[in-house]
PDB file of C-alpha atoms in Angstrom:
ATOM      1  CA  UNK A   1      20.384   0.079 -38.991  1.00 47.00           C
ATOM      2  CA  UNK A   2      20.473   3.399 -36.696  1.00 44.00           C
ATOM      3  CA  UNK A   3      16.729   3.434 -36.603  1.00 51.00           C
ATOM      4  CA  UNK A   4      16.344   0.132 -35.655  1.00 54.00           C
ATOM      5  CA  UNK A   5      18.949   0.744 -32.918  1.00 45.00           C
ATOM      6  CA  UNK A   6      17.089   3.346 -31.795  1.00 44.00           C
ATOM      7  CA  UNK A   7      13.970   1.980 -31.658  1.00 55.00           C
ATOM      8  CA  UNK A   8      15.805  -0.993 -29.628  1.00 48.00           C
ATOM      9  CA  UNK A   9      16.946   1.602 -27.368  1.00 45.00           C
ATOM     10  CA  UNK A  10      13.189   3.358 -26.939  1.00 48.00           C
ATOM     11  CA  UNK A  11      11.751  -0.289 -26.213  1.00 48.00           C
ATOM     12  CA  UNK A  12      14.389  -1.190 -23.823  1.00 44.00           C
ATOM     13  CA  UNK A  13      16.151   2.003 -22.128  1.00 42.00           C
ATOM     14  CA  UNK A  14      19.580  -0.015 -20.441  1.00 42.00           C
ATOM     15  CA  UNK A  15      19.130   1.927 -17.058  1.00 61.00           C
ATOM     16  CA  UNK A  16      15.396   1.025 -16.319  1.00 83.00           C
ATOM     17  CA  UNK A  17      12.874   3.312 -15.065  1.00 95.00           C
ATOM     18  CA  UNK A  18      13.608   5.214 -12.361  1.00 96.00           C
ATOM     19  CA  UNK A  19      10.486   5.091  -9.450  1.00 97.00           C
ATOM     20  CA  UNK A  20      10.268   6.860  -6.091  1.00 97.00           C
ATOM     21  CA  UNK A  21       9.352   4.974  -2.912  1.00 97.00           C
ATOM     22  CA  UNK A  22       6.623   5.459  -0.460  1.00 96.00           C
ATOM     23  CA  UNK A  23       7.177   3.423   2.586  1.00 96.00           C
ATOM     24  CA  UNK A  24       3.797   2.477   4.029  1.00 94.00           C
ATOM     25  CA  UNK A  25       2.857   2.116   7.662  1.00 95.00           C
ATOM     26  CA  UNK A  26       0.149  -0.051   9.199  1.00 97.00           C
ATOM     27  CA  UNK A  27      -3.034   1.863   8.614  1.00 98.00           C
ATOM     28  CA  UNK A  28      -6.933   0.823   8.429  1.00 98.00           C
ATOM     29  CA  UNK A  29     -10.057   1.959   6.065  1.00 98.00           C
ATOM     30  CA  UNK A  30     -13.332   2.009   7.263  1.00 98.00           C
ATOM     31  CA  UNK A  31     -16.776   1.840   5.449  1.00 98.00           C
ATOM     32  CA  UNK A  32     -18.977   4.562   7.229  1.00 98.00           C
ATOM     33  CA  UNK A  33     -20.842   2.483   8.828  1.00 98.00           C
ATOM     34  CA  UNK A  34     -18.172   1.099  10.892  1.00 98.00           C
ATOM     35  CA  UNK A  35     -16.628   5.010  11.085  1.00 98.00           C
ATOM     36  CA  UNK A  36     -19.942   5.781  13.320  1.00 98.00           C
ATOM     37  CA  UNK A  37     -19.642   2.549  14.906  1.00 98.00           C
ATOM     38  CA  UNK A  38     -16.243   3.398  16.335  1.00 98.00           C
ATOM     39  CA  UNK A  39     -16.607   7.250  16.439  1.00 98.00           C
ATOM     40  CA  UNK A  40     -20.387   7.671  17.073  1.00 98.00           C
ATOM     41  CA  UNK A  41     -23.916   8.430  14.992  1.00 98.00           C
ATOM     42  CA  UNK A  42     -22.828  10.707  12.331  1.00 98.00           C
ATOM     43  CA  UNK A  43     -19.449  11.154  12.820  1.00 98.00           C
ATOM     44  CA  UNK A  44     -16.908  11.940   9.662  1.00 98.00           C
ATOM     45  CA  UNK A  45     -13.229  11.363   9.149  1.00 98.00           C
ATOM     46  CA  UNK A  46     -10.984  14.903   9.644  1.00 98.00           C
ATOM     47  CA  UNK A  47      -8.760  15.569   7.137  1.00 97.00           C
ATOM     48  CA  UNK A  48      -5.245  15.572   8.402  1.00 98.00           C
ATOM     49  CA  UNK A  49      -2.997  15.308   4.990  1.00 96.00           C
ATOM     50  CA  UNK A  50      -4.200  14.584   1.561  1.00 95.00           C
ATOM     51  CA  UNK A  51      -2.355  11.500  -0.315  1.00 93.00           C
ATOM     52  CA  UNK A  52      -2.735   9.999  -4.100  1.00 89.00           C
ATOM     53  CA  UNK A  53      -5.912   9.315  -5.574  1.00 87.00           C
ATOM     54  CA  UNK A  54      -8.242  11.250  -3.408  1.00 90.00           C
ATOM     55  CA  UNK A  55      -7.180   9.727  -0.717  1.00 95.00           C
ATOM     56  CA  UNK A  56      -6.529  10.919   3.041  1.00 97.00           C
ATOM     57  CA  UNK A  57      -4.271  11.019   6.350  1.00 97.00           C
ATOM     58  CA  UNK A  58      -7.139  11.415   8.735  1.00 98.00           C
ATOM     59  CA  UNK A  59      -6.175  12.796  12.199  1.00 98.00           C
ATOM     60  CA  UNK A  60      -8.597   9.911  13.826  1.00 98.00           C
ATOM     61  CA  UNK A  61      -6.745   6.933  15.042  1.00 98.00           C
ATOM     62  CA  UNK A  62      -7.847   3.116  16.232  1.00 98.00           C
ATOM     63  CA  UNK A  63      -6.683   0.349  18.088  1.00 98.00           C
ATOM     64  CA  UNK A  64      -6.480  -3.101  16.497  1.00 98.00           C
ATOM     65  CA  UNK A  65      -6.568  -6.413  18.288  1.00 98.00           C
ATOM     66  CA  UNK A  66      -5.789  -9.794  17.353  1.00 96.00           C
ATOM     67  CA  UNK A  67      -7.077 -12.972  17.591  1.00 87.00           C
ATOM     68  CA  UNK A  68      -5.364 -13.648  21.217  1.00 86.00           C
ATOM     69  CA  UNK A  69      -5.899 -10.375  22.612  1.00 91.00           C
ATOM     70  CA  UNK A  70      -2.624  -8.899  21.154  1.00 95.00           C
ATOM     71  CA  UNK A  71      -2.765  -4.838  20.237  1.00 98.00           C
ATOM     72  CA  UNK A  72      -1.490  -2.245  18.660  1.00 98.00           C
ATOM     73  CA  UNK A  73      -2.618   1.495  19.546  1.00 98.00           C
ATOM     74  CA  UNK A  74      -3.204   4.811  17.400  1.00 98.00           C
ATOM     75  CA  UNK A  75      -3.154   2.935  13.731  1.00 98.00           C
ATOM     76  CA  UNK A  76      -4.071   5.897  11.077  1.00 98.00           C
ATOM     77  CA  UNK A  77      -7.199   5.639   9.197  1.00 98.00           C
ATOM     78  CA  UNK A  78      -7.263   6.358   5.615  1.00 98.00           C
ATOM     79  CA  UNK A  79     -10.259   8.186   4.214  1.00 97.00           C
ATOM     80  CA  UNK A  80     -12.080   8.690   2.364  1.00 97.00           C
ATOM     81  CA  UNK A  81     -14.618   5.862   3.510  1.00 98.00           C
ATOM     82  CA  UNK A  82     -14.676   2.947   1.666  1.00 97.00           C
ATOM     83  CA  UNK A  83     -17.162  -0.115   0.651  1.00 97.00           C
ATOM     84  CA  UNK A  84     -15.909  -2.702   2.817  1.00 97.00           C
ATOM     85  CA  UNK A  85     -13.585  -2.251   6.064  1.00 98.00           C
ATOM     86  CA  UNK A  86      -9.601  -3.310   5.426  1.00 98.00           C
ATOM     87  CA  UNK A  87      -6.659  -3.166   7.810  1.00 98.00           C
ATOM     88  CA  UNK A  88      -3.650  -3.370   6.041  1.00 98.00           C
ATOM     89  CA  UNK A  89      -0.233  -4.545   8.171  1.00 98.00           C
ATOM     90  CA  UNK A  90       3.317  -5.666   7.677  1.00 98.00           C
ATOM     91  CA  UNK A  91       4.538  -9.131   8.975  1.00 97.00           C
ATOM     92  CA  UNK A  92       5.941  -8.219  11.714  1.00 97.00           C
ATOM     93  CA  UNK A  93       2.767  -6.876  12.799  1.00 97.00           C
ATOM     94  CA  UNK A  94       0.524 -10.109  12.048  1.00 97.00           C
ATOM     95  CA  UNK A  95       3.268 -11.720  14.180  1.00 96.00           C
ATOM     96  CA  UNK A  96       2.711  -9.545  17.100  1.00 96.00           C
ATOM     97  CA  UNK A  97      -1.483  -9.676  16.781  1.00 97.00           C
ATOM     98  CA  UNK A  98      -1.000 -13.339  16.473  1.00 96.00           C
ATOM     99  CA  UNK A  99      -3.025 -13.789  13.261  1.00 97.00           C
ATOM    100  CA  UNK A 100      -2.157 -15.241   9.982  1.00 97.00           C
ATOM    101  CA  UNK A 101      -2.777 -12.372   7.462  1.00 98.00           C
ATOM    102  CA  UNK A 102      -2.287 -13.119   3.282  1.00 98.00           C
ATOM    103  CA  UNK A 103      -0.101 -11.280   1.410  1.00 97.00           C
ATOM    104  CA  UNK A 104      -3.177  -9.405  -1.033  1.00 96.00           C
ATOM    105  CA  UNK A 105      -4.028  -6.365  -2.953  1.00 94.00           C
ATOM    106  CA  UNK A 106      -6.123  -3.557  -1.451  1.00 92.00           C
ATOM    107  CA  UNK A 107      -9.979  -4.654  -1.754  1.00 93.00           C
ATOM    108  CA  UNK A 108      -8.991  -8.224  -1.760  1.00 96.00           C
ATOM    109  CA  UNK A 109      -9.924  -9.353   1.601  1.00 97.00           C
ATOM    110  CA  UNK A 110     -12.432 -12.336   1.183  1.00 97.00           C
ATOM    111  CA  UNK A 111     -10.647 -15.399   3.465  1.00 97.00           C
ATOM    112  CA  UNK A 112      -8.166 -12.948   4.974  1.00 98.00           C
ATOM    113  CA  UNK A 113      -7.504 -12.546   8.567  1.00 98.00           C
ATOM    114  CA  UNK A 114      -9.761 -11.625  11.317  1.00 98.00           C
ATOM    115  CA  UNK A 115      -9.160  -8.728  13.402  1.00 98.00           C
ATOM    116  CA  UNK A 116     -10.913  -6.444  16.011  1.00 98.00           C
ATOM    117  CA  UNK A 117     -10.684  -2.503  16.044  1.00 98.00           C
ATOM    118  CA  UNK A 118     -11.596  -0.269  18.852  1.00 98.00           C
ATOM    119  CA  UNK A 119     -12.381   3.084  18.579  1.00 98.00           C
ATOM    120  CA  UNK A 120     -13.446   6.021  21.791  1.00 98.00           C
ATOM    121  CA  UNK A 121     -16.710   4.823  21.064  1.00 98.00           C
ATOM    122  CA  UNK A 122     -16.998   1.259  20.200  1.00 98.00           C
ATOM    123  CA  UNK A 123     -15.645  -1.401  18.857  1.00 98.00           C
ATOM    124  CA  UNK A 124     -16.320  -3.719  15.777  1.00 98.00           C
ATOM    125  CA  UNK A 125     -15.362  -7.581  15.090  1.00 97.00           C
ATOM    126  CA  UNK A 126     -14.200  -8.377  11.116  1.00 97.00           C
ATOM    127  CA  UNK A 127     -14.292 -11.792  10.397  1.00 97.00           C
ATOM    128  CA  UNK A 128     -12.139 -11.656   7.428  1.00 97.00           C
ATOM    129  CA  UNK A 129     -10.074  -7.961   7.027  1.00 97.00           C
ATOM    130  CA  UNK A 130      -6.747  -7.791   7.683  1.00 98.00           C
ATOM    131  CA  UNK A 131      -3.967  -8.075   4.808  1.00 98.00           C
ATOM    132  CA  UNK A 132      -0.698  -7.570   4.602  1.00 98.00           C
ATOM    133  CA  UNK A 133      -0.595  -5.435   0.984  1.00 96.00           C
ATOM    134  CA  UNK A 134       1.309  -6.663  -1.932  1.00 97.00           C
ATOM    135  CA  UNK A 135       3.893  -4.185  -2.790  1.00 96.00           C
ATOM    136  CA  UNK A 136       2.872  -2.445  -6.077  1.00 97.00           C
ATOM    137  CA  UNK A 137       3.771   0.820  -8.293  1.00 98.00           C
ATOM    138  CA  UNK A 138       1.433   3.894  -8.706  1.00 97.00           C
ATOM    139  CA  UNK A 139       1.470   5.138 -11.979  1.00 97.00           C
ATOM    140  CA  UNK A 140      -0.516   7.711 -14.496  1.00 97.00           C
ATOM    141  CA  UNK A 141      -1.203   6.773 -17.919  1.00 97.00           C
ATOM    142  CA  UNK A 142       1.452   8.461 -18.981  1.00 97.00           C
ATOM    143  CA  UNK A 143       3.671   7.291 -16.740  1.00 97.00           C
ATOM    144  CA  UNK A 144       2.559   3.596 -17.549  1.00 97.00           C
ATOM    145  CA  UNK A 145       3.412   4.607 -20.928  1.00 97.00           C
ATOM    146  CA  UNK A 146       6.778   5.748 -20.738  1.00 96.00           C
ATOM    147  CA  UNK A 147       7.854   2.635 -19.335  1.00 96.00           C
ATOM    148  CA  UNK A 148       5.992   0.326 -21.435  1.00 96.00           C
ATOM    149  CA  UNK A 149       4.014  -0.833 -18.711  1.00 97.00           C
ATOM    150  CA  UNK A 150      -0.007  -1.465 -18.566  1.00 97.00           C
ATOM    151  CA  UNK A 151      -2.560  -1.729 -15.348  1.00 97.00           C
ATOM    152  CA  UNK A 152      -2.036  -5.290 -13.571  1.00 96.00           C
ATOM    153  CA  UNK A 153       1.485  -6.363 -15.021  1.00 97.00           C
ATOM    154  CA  UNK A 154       3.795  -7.900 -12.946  1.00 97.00           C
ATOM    155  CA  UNK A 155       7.852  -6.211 -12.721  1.00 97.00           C
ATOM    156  CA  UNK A 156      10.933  -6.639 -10.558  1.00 97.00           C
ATOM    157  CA  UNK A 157      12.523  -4.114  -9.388  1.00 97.00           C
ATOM    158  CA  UNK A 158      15.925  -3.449  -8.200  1.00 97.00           C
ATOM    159  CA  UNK A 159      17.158  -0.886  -5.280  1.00 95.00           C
ATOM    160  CA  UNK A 160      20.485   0.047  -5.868  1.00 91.00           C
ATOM    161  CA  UNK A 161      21.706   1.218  -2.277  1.00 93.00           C
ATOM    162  CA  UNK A 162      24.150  -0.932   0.238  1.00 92.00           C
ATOM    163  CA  UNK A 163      21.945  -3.835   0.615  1.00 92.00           C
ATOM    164  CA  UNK A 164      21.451  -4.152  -3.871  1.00 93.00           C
ATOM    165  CA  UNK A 165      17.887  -5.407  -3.348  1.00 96.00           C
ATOM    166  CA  UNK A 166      15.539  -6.693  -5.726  1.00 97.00           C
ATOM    167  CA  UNK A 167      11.849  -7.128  -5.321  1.00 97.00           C
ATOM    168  CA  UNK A 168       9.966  -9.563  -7.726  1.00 97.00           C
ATOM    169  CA  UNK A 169       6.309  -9.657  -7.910  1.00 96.00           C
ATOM    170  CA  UNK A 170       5.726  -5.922  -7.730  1.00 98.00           C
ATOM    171  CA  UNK A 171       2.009  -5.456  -9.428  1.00 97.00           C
ATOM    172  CA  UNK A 172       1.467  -2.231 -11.817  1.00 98.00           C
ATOM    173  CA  UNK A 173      -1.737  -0.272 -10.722  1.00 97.00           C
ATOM    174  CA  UNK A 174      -2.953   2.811 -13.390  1.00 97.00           C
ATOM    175  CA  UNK A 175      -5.402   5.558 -12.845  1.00 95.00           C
ATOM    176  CA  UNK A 176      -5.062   8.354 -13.874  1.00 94.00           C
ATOM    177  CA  UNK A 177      -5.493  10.216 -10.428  1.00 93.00           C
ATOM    178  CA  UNK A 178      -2.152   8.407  -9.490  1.00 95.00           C
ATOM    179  CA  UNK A 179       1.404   9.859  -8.819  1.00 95.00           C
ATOM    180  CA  UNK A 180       4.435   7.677  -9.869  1.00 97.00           C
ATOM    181  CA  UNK A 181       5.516   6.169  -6.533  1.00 97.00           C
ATOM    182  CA  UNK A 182       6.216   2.335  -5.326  1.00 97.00           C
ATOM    183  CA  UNK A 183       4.596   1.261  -2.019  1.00 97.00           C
ATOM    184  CA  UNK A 184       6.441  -1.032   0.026  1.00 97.00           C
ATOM    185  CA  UNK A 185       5.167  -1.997   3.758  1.00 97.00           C
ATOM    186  CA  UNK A 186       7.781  -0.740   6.653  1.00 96.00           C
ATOM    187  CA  UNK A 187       9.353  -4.590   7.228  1.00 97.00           C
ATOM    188  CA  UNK A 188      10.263  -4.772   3.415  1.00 97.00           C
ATOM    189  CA  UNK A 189      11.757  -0.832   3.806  1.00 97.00           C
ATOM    190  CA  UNK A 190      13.783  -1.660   6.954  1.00 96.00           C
ATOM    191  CA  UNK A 191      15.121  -5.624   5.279  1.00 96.00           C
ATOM    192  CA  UNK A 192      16.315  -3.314   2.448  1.00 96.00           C
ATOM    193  CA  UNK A 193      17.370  -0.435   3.496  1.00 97.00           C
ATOM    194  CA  UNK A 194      15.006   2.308   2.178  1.00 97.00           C
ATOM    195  CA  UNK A 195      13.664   5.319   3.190  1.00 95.00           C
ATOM    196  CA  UNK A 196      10.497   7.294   2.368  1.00 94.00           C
ATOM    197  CA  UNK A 197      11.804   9.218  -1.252  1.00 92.00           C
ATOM    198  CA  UNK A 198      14.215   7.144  -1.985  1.00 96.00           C
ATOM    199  CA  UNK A 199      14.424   5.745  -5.612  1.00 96.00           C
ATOM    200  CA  UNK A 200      14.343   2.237  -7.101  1.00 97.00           C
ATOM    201  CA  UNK A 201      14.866   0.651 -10.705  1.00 97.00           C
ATOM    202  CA  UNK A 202      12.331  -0.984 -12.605  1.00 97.00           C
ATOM    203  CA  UNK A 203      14.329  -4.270 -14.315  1.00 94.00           C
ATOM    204  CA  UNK A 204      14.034  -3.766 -18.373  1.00 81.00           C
TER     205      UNK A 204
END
């Protein structure tokens, strides 16, 4: 009976998983085709603070425009470059462009919003692009482990601050280059009170 209690307990720990937040702000990836495009011939992102997986603040900054001329100045870009082009927004921000962006994972952009971005040296026209990103928990293998938790599973979690807010549809994503943190988009931060570091429960 006390080892199957305990192995209960292991399965099922009664105060969650504890996750830290990332709050993410609007911010764009470019392939590097579209980098020279908006940069000039040859030019390559500048490193301005190193993030999860590889991945990089750069110090260069664009402009995106919406559908009815709408804009919003010095959006980050992410490097390093990328396959296809993706600007990644909240809401709010769709609102203000005046386009009608899904709610999608990174990389899935086919049907998605169309957006322009101007750079000091061009500009380029996505048909299909923009995305406002699903909110989703980094996690290592072992990480992913410890909570019982595999790539692509769907969890709720709960912040327990003022507001007592809980997110549903939060997707797992594994790699082993990953750090254990959940990304939520600025709107969904500010609607729930949370700040970059804070920490959040995953639901057992």
């Amino acid at each position: 009976m006390v080892i199957e209690s305990l192995n209960k307990a292991e399965e099922k720990p009664s105060k969650g998983f504890l996750v830290p937040v990332g709050v993410s702000a609007r911010h764009v990836h470019l392939t590097q085709e579209h980098v020279e495009a908006l940069f000039g011939p040859g030019y390559q992102l500048t490193r301005k603070k190193d993030l999860m997986g590889g991945q990089f603040a750069s110090n260069e900054q664009v402009t995106i425009v919406g559908l009815k001329l709408r804009a919003i100045e010095n959006v980050r870009i992410l490097g390093p470059v990328r396959k296809q082009t993706q600007v990644e927004i909240s809401a709010t921000d769709a609102r203000t462009l005046g386009i009608k962006a899904p709610i999608r994972q990174s990389g899935d952009i086919a049907g998605s919003a169309p957006i322009a971005i101007v750079g000091p040296k061009g500009a380029i026209y996505l048909n299909e692009g923009a995305i406002v990103a699903m909110r989703h928990i980094h996690m290592s293998p072992r990480d992913a482990e410890a909570a019982g938790l595999k790539n692509g599973d769907i969890v709720s979690v709960k912040a327990d601050n003022d507001r007592g807010t809980i997110f549903n549809h939060v997707v797992i994503r594994v790699d082993k280059s990953f750090t254990l943190e959940m990304h939520i988009d600025t709107d969904e931060a500010n609607a729930a009170g949370i700040k970059q570091g804070d920490t959040v429960t995953i639901i057992p």
